[in-house]
Amino acid sequence: MADQTMEKHTIIAWVEDKPGVLYRIAGLFSRRNFNIESLSVAQTEEPGVSRMTFVTIGTARDMRQVHTQLNKQINVLRIEDVTDNPSIDRELALLKVKAVSENRHEVVQLAELHKASVVDVTIDSLVVQIVARPDLVQSLVDNLSHFEIIEMVRTGSVSMNRSYRRKAGE
Amino acid sequence: MGKTVTGAQIVWEALVAEGVDVCFGMPGGAILPVYDALAKYEYPVKHVLVTHEQGASHMADGYGRTTGRPGVCIATSGPGAINLMTGLATANMDSVPIVAITGQVPNILLGRDGFQEADILGVSLPITKHNYLVTDIKDLGQAIKEAFYIARSGRPGPVLVDVTKDVQNTVLEDFDYDAIEIDLPGYDPTMSAADAASIARAAKLLNEAERPIIISGQGTSLAKAEAELRELAEKAQIPVATSLLGIGTFPTTHPLSISWGGMHGDAHCNYAIQDCDVLLAVGARLDDRLTGAFDTFAPKAKIVHIDLDPSEVGKNLIIDTPVVGDALLTLRELIPQVESNEHPAWIDQINEWRGETAERDILSQERDDLNAPYVCQQLWHLTNEGDCTVVTDVGQHQMWEAQYFKHTKRRSLLTSGGLGTMGYALPAAIGAQFGAPDEEVWVMAGDGGFQMTMIEFKTLAEQNLPVKIALINNSFLGMVQQWQDVFYDKRYSGTPLKNPNFVQIADAYGIPGRIVTEKADVADAIREAQAYDGPYFLEFRVPAEHVYPMVPAGKSNADMIRRPTAATE
């Protein structure tokens, strides 16, 4: 049944910026046994409103539950599943990679091929920064894991719907 | 220009403004300023001192279920507040409006593990509809006003307001509770009917059905839609089952009533559920105790689910026609679209099953010994056929009460259906009696659960409420023993109870009582309790036996275990 297929979903929640709101949302996910692959939270253009971007995995039915349970939270203002929307999805990652003189050039080249940049250099390591679609970030991580990744931090995905573009003559 | 008040006064000013006439609580260090303000300023709110804070939350629950208005309980920080949690979780599962006010350590001590500090916001978060921690006096009135609003609106539930001690002591100028505006942009409890298309789909399914049934839950009662439910059922001749909490939403004595279904529901009801072709659920959560294994529930049926809470629709079952809206407004739009109908073959079939249920009925067996179903039946007769409120505890007696006390009146059964909280009955009955002073209120409890909160004898005696208690004593944790009989090879691990002399205990609190061991004395004992002007305690000594039917947990309703007949024994 199509309903049983596990799929990755990106969900945006606009929430009131009140103490404990993250606690409420994170608690809800664990209590209801929903997975969170990544979660990113920060303020928005509107004072007092925070925006959370979740990446979660589940069936269509799970997603309806995620949606309705989140919506039931008093401090949640709005929920949108943007998975199928034309949207801009971005993630930032910093990777500290072991790089000595023999392989430093190879690491730098890989970073460049991924449109990533090197933001810190020591005698035996590099820090690579990438801002890209989450799947491209993953691709860089996969490639750099052939070298030794000493430390990694990822922000999780954030997402914004694209505006409707008028065609010529419209 | 508003008043100049302390935070402690704000608590009472708010309660008075919300029309609260009684609250249930226990003082302690972090809530002392609130208690002091009550005495100092003589606010017109009766405070009922409880014996243990769990009692306070159950009392608020009993009051909330009876009146439909939020029951109020008060406790101090740390252990006091934590003791409320069983009652708040009970209320949360069963959609009961409660406002809990708890004291919290002073702001400076927050997070420092000071004396009697616990993270009450965190502890109560998953078991309340919403909660607040107030650390600034400017937020206190707002929080309490919103708490009452959230507790009673939409799908009701418990809301907790945790108030630090320095907020209680701080003075605020220009306080005006009436001027506070609710500011909840993420919460819209406006009641509306479901969208027209889903109502039309529901009507079409019902009109085409050959074997329809309705399952009515507590939502019908919360929406005050009992009359509409009955109108729909009678118009289209649809048999009506209820959930356990839905008992009282449709008269059990009505010819279309098929009682209630699920784990210990009536057999004919479960047969009807398993065989129906359209199932209309109204305001019922369709939880596992009703459905049995989810994928085996009503396997031939298209399911229509009317519920106010969209998160309930499709949570447990795959719903063919979700109808999200207020039960009252939705039924009003649905009824004109549903055609008059008869379903004679289906109703005949159900009546045949009903006859078979009656044949196997415990009360149709010739028994001379005193048994719990007989007590339930007699209590029903002697309360003018159920003109009273029964508050049950949890276990076998709860199931027998639901089976043998034929509820016809709305909200006449108060029971912890969702959380299954043993110890609920006595304190909840105290709260219920405060909510309905002229109502005859009966506690029906088992010997196990009753002892969990028996200490509220003290509150009952002090308040001298005319609550009558029927204790069903089989000297076992009977329901657990039943499971041990069926699933654990009769190893009675932790279930036999060495009980005290209950009547002597009641007597020590000044509550008169009587032990009943003979069937012939049941009616007389009930009349004696009714005639007494005050609380009265009856202990019915019954043998250990099983509640039937029984659907094993996780199995299909079709797999219910029936009561052995004389032929099968």
XYZ file of C-alpha atoms in Angstrom:
739
model
C 0.000 0.000 0.000
C 1.293 3.413 -0.953
C 0.298 4.655 2.482
C 2.873 2.346 4.075
C 5.890 3.676 2.162
C 8.436 5.355 4.421
C 9.413 8.707 2.995
C 11.468 11.655 4.062
C 9.411 14.765 4.753
C 10.378 18.349 5.421
C 7.965 20.083 7.748
C 8.013 23.711 8.810
C 6.413 24.772 12.081
C 5.907 28.404 12.992
C 5.759 28.578 16.778
C 5.401 31.224 19.431
C 8.819 32.058 20.846
C 7.952 31.110 24.430
C 9.967 29.286 27.091
C 9.601 25.534 26.814
C 8.285 25.486 23.275
C 11.193 23.398 21.981
C 10.680 21.069 24.943
C 7.022 20.650 23.970
C 7.790 19.856 20.345
C 10.748 17.555 21.006
C 8.745 15.798 23.732
C 5.871 15.295 21.338
C 8.120 13.655 18.760
C 9.627 11.219 21.254
C 6.328 10.490 23.012
C 4.507 9.730 19.791
C 7.436 7.755 18.466
C 8.082 10.022 15.471
C 11.601 10.205 14.102
C 13.484 13.462 13.813
C 16.347 13.307 11.349
C 17.180 16.961 11.763
C 15.707 19.973 13.448
C 16.662 23.581 13.026
C 15.192 26.468 14.994
C 15.678 30.219 14.790
C 13.749 33.458 14.792
C 11.820 34.784 11.814
C 10.985 38.136 10.253
C 8.176 38.423 12.787
C 9.159 39.213 16.401
C 7.984 36.527 18.824
C 7.697 33.860 16.147
C 10.262 31.102 15.679
C 10.526 28.820 12.731
C 11.367 25.162 13.044
C 12.331 22.994 10.111
C 12.037 19.261 10.743
C 13.211 16.497 8.533
C 11.341 13.375 9.545
C 10.787 9.940 8.083
C 7.502 8.083 8.031
C 4.452 6.970 6.123
C 1.810 9.360 4.812
C -0.330 8.354 7.787
C 2.527 9.095 10.199
C 2.842 12.517 8.585
C -0.846 13.248 9.113
C -0.343 12.358 12.776
C 2.778 14.544 13.005
C 0.822 17.373 11.425
C -2.309 17.118 13.576
C -0.439 16.451 16.813
C 1.874 19.428 16.220
C -1.066 21.614 15.331
C -2.750 20.666 18.604
C 0.094 22.246 20.573
C -1.160 25.542 21.937
C 2.050 27.417 20.994
C 2.179 26.151 17.414
C 0.888 28.744 14.985
C 1.063 26.904 11.679
C 2.445 23.740 10.126
C 3.381 23.154 6.526
C 4.732 20.021 4.878
C 6.908 21.479 2.124
C 8.258 18.168 0.849
C 6.479 18.356 -2.490
C 6.618 22.143 -2.865
C 9.109 23.863 -5.158
C 11.367 25.001 -2.343
C 14.901 26.101 -1.590
C 16.445 23.610 0.840
C 19.812 24.389 2.351
C 22.098 22.975 4.964
C 25.426 24.198 6.320
C 28.155 21.795 7.362
C 31.660 22.250 8.766
C 34.016 19.302 8.380
C 37.425 19.116 10.010
C 39.390 16.680 7.876
C 42.790 15.199 8.513
C 44.977 16.545 5.714
C 48.735 16.368 5.605
C 50.961 17.429 2.751
C 50.442 14.176 0.782
C 46.655 14.427 0.527
C 45.880 18.081 1.250
C 45.566 18.906 -2.410
C 43.075 16.065 -2.946
C 40.864 17.275 -0.098
C 40.914 20.843 -1.385
C 40.045 19.644 -4.863
C 37.092 17.601 -3.603
C 35.869 20.607 -1.653
C 36.095 22.795 -4.744
C 34.244 20.274 -6.859
C 31.417 20.443 -4.304
C 31.508 24.261 -4.344
C 32.629 24.067 -0.726
C 35.340 26.264 0.700
C 38.260 25.764 2.994
C 37.872 28.056 6.001
C 40.693 26.926 8.289
C 44.075 25.330 7.685
C 46.588 23.756 10.046
C 49.627 21.661 9.334
C 47.630 18.435 9.594
C 43.971 19.424 9.084
C 41.534 21.479 7.019
C 38.089 22.770 7.854
C 35.731 22.575 4.891
C 32.551 24.608 4.843
C 29.616 23.807 2.601
C 26.227 25.495 2.183
C 24.144 23.443 -0.191
C 21.136 21.224 -0.704
C 21.138 18.537 1.990
C 21.805 15.750 -0.549
C 24.878 17.617 -1.872
C 26.116 18.120 1.677
C 25.730 14.382 2.165
C 27.682 13.743 -1.020
C 30.597 15.839 0.255
C 30.482 14.066 3.601
C 30.544 10.687 1.858
C 33.520 11.676 -0.278
C 35.490 13.234 2.558
C 34.900 10.194 4.728
C 37.513 8.457 2.584
C 39.903 10.708 4.440
C 39.670 10.968 8.195
C 36.851 13.274 9.360
C 38.024 14.456 12.780
C 34.917 16.465 13.585
C 31.702 17.377 11.823
C 28.817 19.733 12.520
C 25.680 20.078 10.387
C 22.839 22.508 10.905
C 20.112 20.328 9.528
C 18.032 21.433 6.622
C 16.162 24.711 6.415
C 13.580 25.290 3.772
C 11.754 28.129 2.063
C 9.061 27.920 -0.593
C 9.966 29.479 -3.922
C 7.806 32.415 -4.944
C 5.550 31.991 -7.912
C 7.324 33.241 -11.040
C 5.268 35.051 -13.582
C 5.904 33.896 -17.103
C 6.574 36.490 -19.782
C 3.358 38.202 -20.830
C 1.500 37.282 -17.647
C -7.903 51.893 37.374
C -7.256 48.387 38.615
C -6.459 47.117 42.085
C -3.110 46.900 43.820
C -2.645 43.244 44.648
C -0.063 40.586 45.380
C 0.442 37.583 43.128
C -1.240 35.445 45.776
C -4.288 37.702 45.581
C -4.271 37.501 41.802
C -4.749 33.732 42.074
C -7.936 34.232 44.110
C -9.122 37.260 42.166
C -8.883 35.094 39.049
C -10.675 32.134 40.615
C -13.502 34.360 41.815
C -13.775 36.008 38.394
C -13.923 32.581 36.753
C -16.859 31.642 38.963
C -14.964 29.021 40.965
C -16.930 28.171 44.119
C -14.762 25.360 45.450
C -11.157 24.223 45.140
C -9.291 21.213 46.449
C -5.811 21.449 47.838
C -3.085 21.073 50.386
C -0.784 23.885 51.561
C 3.001 23.798 51.739
C 6.010 26.089 51.753
C 5.970 27.313 48.164
C 2.210 27.993 48.070
C 1.904 29.568 51.546
C 1.341 33.124 50.290
C -1.678 31.908 48.276
C -3.131 30.147 51.316
C -2.472 33.183 53.475
C -4.274 35.478 51.039
C -7.348 33.225 51.173
C -7.555 33.610 54.952
C -6.531 37.264 55.036
C -8.911 38.550 52.396
C -11.689 35.970 52.855
C -12.248 35.262 49.185
C -15.609 33.564 48.525
C -14.051 30.284 47.389
C -14.461 27.208 49.534
C -11.181 25.407 50.086
C -11.438 21.671 50.671
C -8.385 20.328 52.459
C -7.399 16.954 51.054
C -5.385 14.192 52.688
C -3.021 13.668 49.755
C -2.626 15.822 46.649
C -3.627 12.951 44.348
C -7.021 13.261 45.985
C -7.137 16.956 45.080
C -6.611 16.289 41.386
C -9.239 13.505 41.331
C -11.679 15.745 43.206
C -11.123 18.483 40.642
C -11.726 15.808 37.984
C -15.017 14.671 39.569
C -16.122 18.281 39.790
C -15.064 18.943 36.202
C -16.871 15.907 34.779
C -20.046 16.652 36.718
C -20.295 20.367 35.990
C -18.424 20.712 32.710
C -16.541 23.611 34.337
C -12.860 23.381 35.247
C -12.246 21.794 38.626
C -9.490 23.556 40.564
C -6.744 21.921 42.604
C -3.881 23.551 44.463
C -0.595 22.127 45.712
C 2.829 23.191 46.798
C 6.079 22.691 44.857
C 8.005 19.444 44.404
C 6.237 16.467 46.009
C 2.950 18.319 46.354
C 2.772 19.129 42.663
C 4.070 15.698 41.649
C 1.319 14.066 43.696
C -1.216 15.864 41.496
C 0.129 14.209 38.372
C -1.851 10.944 38.521
C -5.038 12.964 38.555
C -3.901 15.300 35.783
C -2.919 12.386 33.548
C -6.286 10.759 34.266
C -8.079 13.967 33.288
C -5.918 14.442 30.214
C -6.767 10.998 28.862
C -10.476 11.487 29.518
C -10.747 15.144 28.349
C -11.684 16.601 31.732
C -11.324 20.350 32.398
C -9.045 21.082 35.353
C -6.963 24.086 36.352
C -4.121 23.131 38.681
C -2.279 25.883 40.557
C 1.069 24.876 42.013
C 3.594 26.807 44.042
C 7.172 26.792 42.823
C 10.409 27.679 44.594
C 11.508 31.352 44.415
C 12.969 32.502 41.063
C 16.475 32.662 42.527
C 16.334 28.961 43.427
C 14.965 27.712 40.095
C 17.215 25.024 38.675
C 19.380 24.797 41.769
C 17.821 21.661 43.262
C 16.687 23.549 46.309
C 14.336 22.129 48.905
C 11.126 20.817 47.325
C 12.086 21.870 43.833
C 11.029 19.811 40.856
C 10.605 20.771 37.198
C 6.815 20.722 37.259
C 6.495 22.267 33.807
C 8.553 19.361 32.483
C 6.837 16.701 34.575
C 3.336 17.814 33.651
C 4.044 18.687 30.016
C 3.108 15.386 28.381
C 0.057 14.803 30.593
C -1.682 18.173 30.394
C -3.398 20.046 27.600
C -1.084 22.964 28.302
C 0.940 24.396 31.165
C 2.625 27.591 32.350
C 5.556 28.491 34.569
C 5.063 32.036 35.839
C 8.214 33.828 36.998
C 7.019 37.408 36.472
C 3.971 38.850 38.193
C 2.972 40.656 35.007
C 2.256 37.263 33.400
C 0.250 35.704 36.228
C -3.257 36.969 35.489
C -2.755 36.249 31.801
C -1.616 32.677 32.495
C -4.549 31.868 34.773
C -7.078 33.423 32.421
C -5.672 31.465 29.497
C -5.538 28.307 31.628
C -9.282 28.471 32.298
C -9.977 29.268 28.661
C -7.872 26.377 27.358
C -9.153 23.906 29.978
C -12.827 24.387 29.160
C -12.795 25.129 25.421
C -12.442 22.831 22.420
C -11.620 19.367 23.616
C -11.400 20.007 27.366
C -8.363 19.053 29.408
C -6.188 19.851 32.405
C -3.987 22.965 32.442
C -1.352 23.596 35.088
C -0.054 26.987 36.232
C 3.175 26.817 38.230
C 3.792 30.063 40.171
C 7.075 30.876 41.848
C 6.873 31.972 45.457
C 8.262 35.439 44.797
C 5.615 36.031 42.147
C 3.021 35.217 44.828
C 4.598 37.794 47.145
C 5.207 40.536 44.579
C 2.830 43.495 44.441
C 1.288 44.549 41.149
C -0.465 47.853 40.627
C -3.422 48.439 38.380
C -4.502 44.808 38.162
C -7.761 44.246 36.289
C -8.567 40.615 35.500
C -11.508 41.475 33.277
C -9.313 43.659 31.085
C -6.866 40.839 30.324
C -7.220 39.642 26.766
C -6.592 36.041 25.799
C -3.563 35.974 23.530
C -3.371 32.529 21.960
C -2.782 32.949 18.236
C -2.032 29.212 17.859
C -5.250 28.034 19.516
C -8.649 28.315 17.924
C -11.302 26.236 19.666
C -14.179 27.684 17.659
C -16.836 25.015 17.331
C -17.995 24.353 13.842
C -19.640 21.596 11.867
C -17.496 19.457 9.635
C -17.204 20.483 5.991
C -20.277 19.813 3.890
C -18.557 17.345 1.563
C -17.497 15.003 4.345
C -20.967 15.162 5.924
C -22.496 14.310 2.545
C -20.139 11.333 2.182
C -21.086 10.159 5.662
C -24.796 10.452 4.846
C -24.347 8.529 1.601
C -22.571 5.681 3.395
C -25.255 5.540 6.080
C -28.032 5.602 3.493
C -26.465 2.749 1.548
C -25.679 0.684 4.632
C -27.417 -2.585 5.279
C -25.839 -3.305 8.629
C -24.927 0.073 10.154
C -24.005 0.776 13.765
C -23.047 3.873 15.709
C -20.394 3.970 18.423
C -20.913 6.981 20.623
C -18.111 8.229 22.837
C -17.758 10.881 25.480
C -17.465 13.485 22.728
C -21.224 13.201 22.228
C -21.711 14.210 25.818
C -19.085 16.976 25.747
C -20.866 18.430 22.705
C -24.255 17.956 24.434
C -25.401 16.063 21.354
C -27.296 13.229 23.088
C -30.660 14.289 21.651
C -29.259 14.569 18.123
C -27.584 11.182 18.418
C -30.904 9.642 19.421
C -32.725 11.438 16.623
C -30.281 10.072 14.058
C -30.419 6.537 15.459
C -34.212 6.478 15.566
C -34.671 8.065 12.148
C -32.483 5.535 10.354
C -32.969 2.703 12.884
C -29.257 2.348 13.552
C -28.222 0.305 16.600
C -26.082 2.340 19.008
C -23.116 1.094 20.985
C -21.045 3.317 23.227
C -17.486 3.355 24.390
C -16.938 2.981 28.141
C -16.774 6.768 28.542
C -19.701 7.132 26.148
C -21.997 5.325 28.585
C -24.898 7.672 29.282
C -24.836 9.286 25.839
C -27.540 6.874 24.660
C -29.992 5.249 27.048
C -28.901 1.671 27.665
C -32.577 0.718 28.021
C -33.443 1.982 24.497
C -34.405 -0.822 22.065
C -31.660 0.336 19.685
C -29.002 0.272 22.390
C -26.460 -2.484 21.974
C -24.674 -1.549 25.179
C -20.934 -1.012 24.898
C -18.192 -2.838 23.125
C -14.609 -3.920 23.464
C -12.572 -5.986 25.891
C -15.391 -6.521 28.399
C -18.269 -5.125 26.400
C -21.388 -7.127 25.725
C -21.011 -10.024 23.309
C -23.849 -8.922 21.033
C -22.208 -5.517 20.755
C -18.892 -7.017 19.708
C -20.639 -9.301 17.215
C -22.405 -6.267 15.758
C -19.129 -4.334 15.533
C -17.397 -7.217 13.800
C -20.240 -7.749 11.323
C -21.447 -4.229 10.525
C -20.923 -2.742 7.062
C -20.874 0.926 8.101
C -19.612 2.102 11.459
C -20.230 5.693 12.520
C -18.033 6.704 15.454
C -19.086 9.925 17.168
C -16.666 11.555 19.609
C -14.894 8.319 20.493
C -11.131 7.859 20.464
C -11.463 4.228 19.286
C -8.730 3.145 21.667
C -7.319 -0.353 21.949
C -9.642 -1.445 24.752
C -12.577 -0.820 22.431
C -11.076 -1.993 19.166
C -8.999 -5.002 20.132
C -6.210 -5.503 17.570
C -6.573 -2.470 15.301
C -6.370 -4.351 12.010
C -9.130 -6.769 13.011
C -11.653 -4.177 14.172
C -14.925 -4.035 12.229
C -13.307 -5.783 9.255
C -16.354 -5.516 6.985
C -17.105 -1.890 7.742
C -16.531 1.428 6.121
C -15.697 3.632 9.089
C -16.980 7.189 9.423
C -15.351 9.085 12.279
C -16.817 12.323 13.605
C -14.415 13.993 16.011
C -13.576 17.500 17.054
C -9.885 16.667 17.389
C -8.304 16.009 13.972
C -5.418 14.148 15.609
C -7.837 11.461 16.804
C -9.131 10.736 13.322
C -6.924 8.065 11.806
C -4.673 7.797 14.880
C -5.540 4.160 15.525
C -7.602 3.014 12.568
C -7.718 3.722 8.883
C -10.803 5.875 8.504
C -12.770 5.811 5.271
C -14.628 9.044 5.912
C -13.050 11.490 8.357
C -15.562 14.066 9.560
C -13.729 16.659 11.631
C -16.100 18.899 13.536
C -18.187 19.443 16.614
C -20.515 16.481 17.185
C -23.588 18.611 17.866
C -23.270 20.904 14.863
C -22.187 18.072 12.590
C -25.040 15.753 13.590
C -27.496 18.583 13.059
C -26.338 18.859 9.462
C -26.086 15.125 8.989
C -29.583 14.183 10.223
C -31.579 15.825 7.378
C -29.352 14.077 4.824
C -29.875 10.638 6.346
C -32.982 8.888 5.066
C -35.516 7.183 7.300
C -34.752 3.516 7.291
C -35.601 0.222 8.975
C -32.837 -2.418 8.691
C -35.170 -5.171 9.981
C -32.937 -8.122 9.081
C -29.924 -6.536 10.783
C -31.863 -5.624 13.912
C -33.307 -9.153 14.058
C -29.805 -10.556 13.816
C -28.591 -8.303 16.626
C -31.578 -9.260 18.770
C -30.764 -12.910 18.241
C -27.232 -12.232 19.515
C -28.729 -10.184 22.327
C -30.844 -13.151 23.362
C -27.771 -15.337 23.420
C -25.964 -12.758 25.591
C -28.886 -12.815 28.007
C -28.865 -16.599 28.197
C -25.240 -16.581 29.229
C -25.795 -13.718 31.623
C -24.468 -14.208 35.103
C -27.775 -13.013 36.526
C -29.768 -15.585 34.588
C -27.723 -18.305 36.246
C -29.298 -19.542 39.439
C -26.928 -18.427 42.116
C -27.604 -17.975 45.775
C -24.320 -16.363 46.681
C -23.751 -12.635 46.775
C -22.071 -11.392 43.584
C -21.015 -8.033 42.185
C -23.367 -7.965 39.166
C -26.309 -8.492 41.505
C -25.175 -5.553 43.641
C -24.934 -3.347 40.533
C -28.383 -4.401 39.382
C -29.939 -3.799 42.804
C -28.289 -0.413 43.082
C -29.828 0.507 39.733
C -33.302 -0.578 40.883
C -33.062 1.219 44.198
C -31.888 4.508 42.715
C -35.136 4.842 40.801
C -33.576 2.966 37.890
C -30.323 4.789 37.793
C -31.219 8.311 38.870
C -27.849 8.902 40.501
C -24.184 9.366 39.650
C -21.943 6.349 40.035
C -18.212 6.932 40.353
C -16.280 3.744 39.847
C -12.728 2.761 40.487
C -10.826 0.561 38.052
C -11.012 -3.180 37.651
C -13.607 -5.931 37.613
C -16.250 -3.991 39.560
C -15.874 -1.176 36.989
C -16.716 -3.545 34.161
C -19.629 -5.105 36.055
C -20.993 -1.688 36.901
C -20.815 -0.726 33.244
C -22.527 -3.981 32.260
C -25.269 -4.193 34.879
C -26.083 -0.631 35.837
C -28.258 0.521 32.949
C -27.212 4.142 32.580
C -29.803 6.348 30.943
C -28.786 9.753 32.225
C -26.039 11.868 30.708
C -22.804 11.920 32.667
C -24.178 9.535 35.281
C -21.071 7.334 35.192
C -17.716 8.845 36.132
C -14.891 6.444 35.508
C -11.219 6.526 34.625
C -11.548 4.913 31.218
C -8.397 6.051 29.460
C -5.701 5.946 32.107
C -7.384 3.281 34.248
C -6.404 4.951 37.498
C -7.017 2.813 40.555
C -7.878 4.994 43.525
C -9.950 7.344 41.390
C -13.397 6.648 42.813
C -13.535 8.040 46.340
C -11.863 11.410 45.704
C -13.626 11.866 42.345
C -16.964 11.203 44.055
C -16.185 13.891 46.626
C -15.541 16.343 43.783
C -18.681 15.185 41.969
C -20.805 15.755 45.057
C -19.474 19.314 45.350
C -20.343 19.831 41.691
C -23.850 18.414 42.107
C -24.877 18.838 45.752
C -28.408 17.507 45.224
C -27.351 14.419 43.296
C -27.218 10.970 44.870
C -23.565 10.018 44.430
C -22.331 6.440 44.797
C -18.776 5.207 44.873
C -18.346 1.729 43.513
C -14.856 0.421 44.110
C -12.884 -2.750 44.532
C -10.900 -3.594 47.642
C -7.573 -3.018 45.864
C -8.139 0.392 44.294
C -10.185 1.741 47.159
C -7.282 1.374 49.555
C -5.049 3.482 47.337
C -6.976 6.638 48.250
C -9.005 5.420 51.237
C -7.312 8.161 53.250
C -9.811 10.579 51.672
C -12.289 9.169 54.210
C -10.872 12.052 56.223
C -11.986 14.631 53.655
C -15.351 12.947 53.220
C -15.967 12.912 56.964
C -14.775 16.490 57.455
C -17.003 17.760 54.658
C -19.837 15.451 55.769
C -20.943 14.851 52.198
C -23.715 12.289 51.607
C -21.511 10.160 49.331
C -22.445 6.474 49.589
C -19.769 3.852 49.125
C -20.268 0.328 47.798
C -17.047 -1.614 48.197
C -16.913 -4.847 46.235
C -14.526 -6.974 48.245
C -13.214 -10.218 46.771
C -9.894 -10.028 48.654
C -8.002 -9.998 45.384
C -6.736 -7.575 42.804
C -9.486 -9.244 40.850
C -8.805 -8.123 37.294
C -5.127 -8.931 37.590
C -6.015 -12.285 39.090
C -8.319 -12.910 36.132
C -5.413 -12.316 33.740
C -3.229 -14.609 35.842
C -5.956 -17.264 35.577
C -6.191 -16.944 31.822
C -2.641 -16.130 30.731
C -0.267 -17.006 33.601
C -1.331 -20.502 34.608
C -3.043 -19.339 37.808
C 0.125 -18.124 39.461
C -1.315 -15.458 41.759
C 1.733 -13.272 41.953
C 0.974 -10.243 44.105
C -2.803 -10.429 43.822
C -4.230 -11.926 47.050
C -5.065 -9.105 49.463
C -4.879 -9.335 53.206
C -7.423 -6.640 53.866
C -8.144 -4.644 56.986
C -11.537 -4.407 58.609
C -12.948 -1.690 56.350
C -16.032 -0.987 58.430
C -13.868 -0.369 61.470
C -11.718 2.010 59.470
C -14.799 3.908 58.268
C -16.021 3.956 61.848
C -12.736 5.477 63.007
C -13.517 8.442 60.730
C -17.068 8.582 62.092
C -18.544 7.099 58.915
C -21.122 4.403 59.645
C -20.990 1.196 57.657
C -22.084 -2.363 57.293
C -20.773 -5.624 55.905
C -23.074 -7.479 53.531
C -22.470 -11.158 52.875
C -25.915 -12.382 51.840
C -27.792 -11.643 48.657
C -30.967 -11.179 50.679
C -29.454 -8.230 52.566
C -28.308 -6.183 49.566
C -31.463 -4.139 49.043
C -31.874 -3.451 52.723
C -28.260 -2.292 53.035
C -28.569 0.048 50.045
C -31.755 1.556 51.484
C -30.057 1.985 54.834
C -27.210 3.887 53.187
C -29.653 6.044 51.216
C -31.665 6.880 54.304
C -28.611 8.072 56.222
C -27.955 11.798 56.175
C -24.242 11.739 55.459
C -21.559 9.437 54.109
C -22.209 5.729 54.433
C -20.032 2.713 53.781
C -21.148 -0.704 52.538
C -18.820 -3.622 52.062
C -20.096 -6.423 49.845
C -18.131 -9.642 50.255
C -18.103 -11.507 46.986
C -16.246 -14.523 45.627
C -13.384 -14.133 43.167
C -14.701 -14.712 39.649
C -14.193 -13.545 36.082
C -15.682 -10.732 34.045
C -17.062 -11.992 30.742
C -16.803 -11.646 27.884
C -13.091 -11.026 27.720
C -11.105 -10.096 24.641
C -7.452 -10.967 25.276
C -5.250 -7.870 24.889
C -4.017 -7.470 21.331
C -6.565 -9.945 19.953
C -9.599 -9.370 17.772
C -12.987 -8.661 19.316
C -14.083 -11.776 17.433
C -11.844 -13.841 19.730
C -13.662 -12.957 22.926
C -13.741 -15.528 25.685
C -17.320 -16.150 26.778
C -18.665 -17.095 30.160
C -18.798 -20.881 30.409
C -22.384 -22.136 30.338
C -23.652 -24.980 32.484
C -23.151 -27.227 29.448
C -19.504 -26.240 28.905
C -18.425 -26.313 32.521
